[in-house]
Amino acid sequence: MIDITTIQTYPVTPVLSELQTTNTRLSKNNEQLKTALIIIGVVGSAYIAYRLIKKYNEDKRRAENQLPRD
């Protein structure tokens, strides 16, 4: 059985269709921004990890060079 109360019998008003179009566009923009932020976060984290590892290795080399040799 079809519930006729859920069938839209009148056209959508222009304001509602405009809001729906704007909502769709904003949703796409939000997805793009979310993707960009994730990429920036991953690249930033990788750069910080690189710098920390580089500093650790330099400190380790300095410590090895300062050891007294027999």
mmCIF file with all atom_site columns, N, CA and C in Angstrom, residues 48-70:
data_model
loop_
_atom_site.group_PDB
_atom_site.id
_atom_site.type_symbol
_atom_site.label_atom_id
_atom_site.label_alt_id
_atom_site.label_comp_id
_atom_site.label_asym_id
_atom_site.label_entity_id
_atom_site.label_seq_id
_atom_site.pdbx_PDB_ins_code
_atom_site.Cartn_x
_atom_site.Cartn_y
_atom_site.Cartn_z
_atom_site.occupancy
_atom_site.B_iso_or_equiv
_atom_site.pdbx_formal_charge
_atom_site.auth_seq_id
_atom_site.auth_comp_id
_atom_site.auth_asym_id
_atom_site.auth_atom_id
_atom_site.pdbx_PDB_model_num
ATOM 1  N N  . ILE A 1 48 ? 58.053 16.582 11.386 1.00 0.00 ? 48 ILE A N  1
ATOM 2  C CA . ILE A 1 48 ? 58.483 16.639 12.789 1.00 0.00 ? 48 ILE A CA 1
ATOM 3  C C  . ILE A 1 48 ? 59.221 15.371 13.173 1.00 0.00 ? 48 ILE A C  1
ATOM 4  N N  . ALA A 1 49 ? 58.714 14.215 12.740 1.00 0.00 ? 49 ALA A N  1
ATOM 5  C CA . ALA A 1 49 ? 59.390 12.951 13.042 1.00 0.00 ? 49 ALA A CA 1
ATOM 6  C C  . ALA A 1 49 ? 60.777 12.931 12.404 1.00 0.00 ? 49 ALA A C  1
ATOM 7  N N  . TYR A 1 50 ? 60.879 13.414 11.170 1.00 0.00 ? 50 TYR A N  1
ATOM 8  C CA . TYR A 1 50 ? 62.176 13.478 10.485 1.00 0.00 ? 50 TYR A CA 1
ATOM 9  C C  . TYR A 1 50 ? 63.160 14.333 11.263 1.00 0.00 ? 50 TYR A C  1
ATOM 10 N N  . ARG A 1 51 ? 62.716 15.515 11.688 1.00 0.00 ? 51 ARG A N  1
ATOM 11 C CA . ARG A 1 51 ? 63.600 16.415 12.440 1.00 0.00 ? 51 ARG A CA 1
ATOM 12 C C  . ARG A 1 51 ? 64.041 15.788 13.761 1.00 0.00 ? 51 ARG A C  1
ATOM 13 N N  . LEU A 1 52 ? 63.123 15.125 14.461 1.00 0.00 ? 52 LEU A N  1
ATOM 14 C CA . LEU A 1 52 ? 63.468 14.503 15.740 1.00 0.00 ? 52 LEU A CA 1
ATOM 15 C C  . LEU A 1 52 ? 64.471 13.366 15.546 1.00 0.00 ? 52 LEU A C  1
ATOM 16 N N  . ILE A 1 53 ? 64.255 12.543 14.529 1.00 0.00 ? 53 ILE A N  1
ATOM 17 C CA . ILE A 1 53 ? 65.174 11.436 14.266 1.00 0.00 ? 53 ILE A CA 1
ATOM 18 C C  . ILE A 1 53 ? 66.546 11.975 13.863 1.00 0.00 ? 53 ILE A C  1
ATOM 19 N N  . LYS A 1 54 ? 66.560 13.022 13.042 1.00 0.00 ? 54 LYS A N  1
ATOM 20 C CA . LYS A 1 54 ? 67.817 13.622 12.617 1.00 0.00 ? 54 LYS A CA 1
ATOM 21 C C  . LYS A 1 54 ? 68.581 14.170 13.817 1.00 0.00 ? 54 LYS A C  1
ATOM 22 N N  . LYS A 1 55 ? 67.893 14.871 14.716 1.00 0.00 ? 55 LYS A N  1
ATOM 23 C CA . LYS A 1 55 ? 68.541 15.422 15.910 1.00 0.00 ? 55 LYS A CA 1
ATOM 24 C C  . LYS A 1 55 ? 69.051 14.297 16.807 1.00 0.00 ? 55 LYS A C  1
ATOM 25 N N  . TYR A 1 56 ? 68.269 13.238 16.967 1.00 0.00 ? 56 TYR A N  1
ATOM 26 C CA . TYR A 1 56 ? 68.685 12.106 17.792 1.00 0.00 ? 56 TYR A CA 1
ATOM 27 C C  . TYR A 1 56 ? 69.969 11.491 17.229 1.00 0.00 ? 56 TYR A C  1
ATOM 28 N N  . ASN A 1 57 ? 70.015 11.286 15.916 1.00 0.00 ? 57 ASN A N  1
ATOM 29 C CA . ASN A 1 57 ? 71.206 10.692 15.296 1.00 0.00 ? 57 ASN A CA 1
ATOM 30 C C  . ASN A 1 57 ? 72.420 11.608 15.411 1.00 0.00 ? 57 ASN A C  1
ATOM 31 N N  . GLU A 1 58 ? 72.223 12.909 15.281 1.00 0.00 ? 58 GLU A N  1
ATOM 32 C CA . GLU A 1 58 ? 73.343 13.848 15.436 1.00 0.00 ? 58 GLU A CA 1
ATOM 33 C C  . GLU A 1 58 ? 73.867 13.826 16.868 1.00 0.00 ? 58 GLU A C  1
ATOM 34 N N  . ASP A 1 59 ? 72.977 13.817 17.843 1.00 0.00 ? 59 ASP A N  1
ATOM 35 C CA . ASP A 1 59 ? 73.398 13.752 19.245 1.00 0.00 ? 59 ASP A CA 1
ATOM 36 C C  . ASP A 1 59 ? 74.131 12.445 19.529 1.00 0.00 ? 59 ASP A C  1
ATOM 37 N N  . LYS A 1 60 ? 73.663 11.368 18.937 1.00 0.00 ? 60 LYS A N  1
ATOM 38 C CA . LYS A 1 60 ? 74.295 10.068 19.135 1.00 0.00 ? 60 LYS A CA 1
ATOM 39 C C  . LYS A 1 60 ? 75.706 10.073 18.540 1.00 0.00 ? 60 LYS A C  1
ATOM 40 N N  . ARG A 1 61 ? 75.868 10.667 17.351 1.00 0.00 ? 61 ARG A N  1
ATOM 41 C CA . ARG A 1 61 ? 77.187 10.765 16.728 1.00 0.00 ? 61 ARG A CA 1
ATOM 42 C C  . ARG A 1 61 ? 78.133 11.619 17.559 1.00 0.00 ? 61 ARG A C  1
ATOM 43 N N  . ARG A 1 62 ? 77.638 12.730 18.081 1.00 0.00 ? 62 ARG A N  1
ATOM 44 C CA . ARG A 1 62 ? 78.470 13.593 18.917 1.00 0.00 ? 62 ARG A CA 1
ATOM 45 C C  . ARG A 1 62 ? 78.933 12.850 20.170 1.00 0.00 ? 62 ARG A C  1
ATOM 46 N N  . ALA A 1 63 ? 78.036 12.086 20.775 1.00 0.00 ? 63 ALA A N  1
ATOM 47 C CA . ALA A 1 63 ? 78.379 11.337 21.982 1.00 0.00 ? 63 ALA A CA 1
ATOM 48 C C  . ALA A 1 63 ? 79.434 10.274 21.660 1.00 0.00 ? 63 ALA A C  1
ATOM 49 N N  . GLU A 1 64 ? 79.330 9.635  20.502 1.00 0.00 ? 64 GLU A N  1
ATOM 50 C CA . GLU A 1 64 ? 80.318 8.623  20.117 1.00 0.00 ? 64 GLU A CA 1
ATOM 51 C C  . GLU A 1 64 ? 81.682 9.265  19.849 1.00 0.00 ? 64 GLU A C  1
ATOM 52 N N  . ASN A 1 65 ? 81.678 10.458 19.288 1.00 0.00 ? 65 ASN A N  1
ATOM 53 C CA . ASN A 1 65 ? 82.947 11.132 18.998 1.00 0.00 ? 65 ASN A CA 1
ATOM 54 C C  . ASN A 1 65 ? 83.634 11.634 20.257 1.00 0.00 ? 65 ASN A C  1
ATOM 55 N N  . GLN A 1 66 ? 82.893 11.859 21.314 1.00 0.00 ? 66 GLN A N  1
ATOM 56 C CA . GLN A 1 66 ? 83.474 12.396 22.549 1.00 0.00 ? 66 GLN A CA 1
ATOM 57 C C  . GLN A 1 66 ? 83.953 11.307 23.493 1.00 0.00 ? 66 GLN A C  1
ATOM 58 N N  . LEU A 1 67 ? 83.719 10.054 23.178 1.00 0.00 ? 67 LEU A N  1
ATOM 59 C CA . LEU A 1 67 ? 84.182 8.953  24.029 1.00 0.00 ? 67 LEU A CA 1
ATOM 60 C C  . LEU A 1 67 ? 85.704 8.893  23.973 1.00 0.00 ? 67 LEU A C  1
ATOM 61 N N  . PRO A 1 68 ? 86.349 8.672  25.137 1.00 0.00 ? 68 PRO A N  1
ATOM 62 C CA . PRO A 1 68 ? 87.822 8.527  25.116 1.00 0.00 ? 68 PRO A CA 1
ATOM 63 C C  . PRO A 1 68 ? 88.216 7.231  24.425 1.00 0.00 ? 68 PRO A C  1
ATOM 64 N N  . ARG A 1 69 ? 89.268 7.323  23.619 1.00 0.00 ? 69 ARG A N  1
ATOM 65 C CA . ARG A 1 69 ? 89.728 6.143  22.895 1.00 0.00 ? 69 ARG A CA 1
ATOM 66 C C  . ARG A 1 69 ? 90.971 5.586  23.577 1.00 0.00 ? 69 ARG A C  1
ATOM 67 N N  . ASP A 1 70 ? 91.037 4.304  23.668 1.00 0.00 ? 70 ASP A N  1
ATOM 68 C CA . ASP A 1 70 ? 92.203 3.642  24.318 1.00 0.00 ? 70 ASP A CA 1
ATOM 69 C C  . ASP A 1 70 ? 93.281 3.348  23.334 1.00 0.00 ? 70 ASP A C  1
#
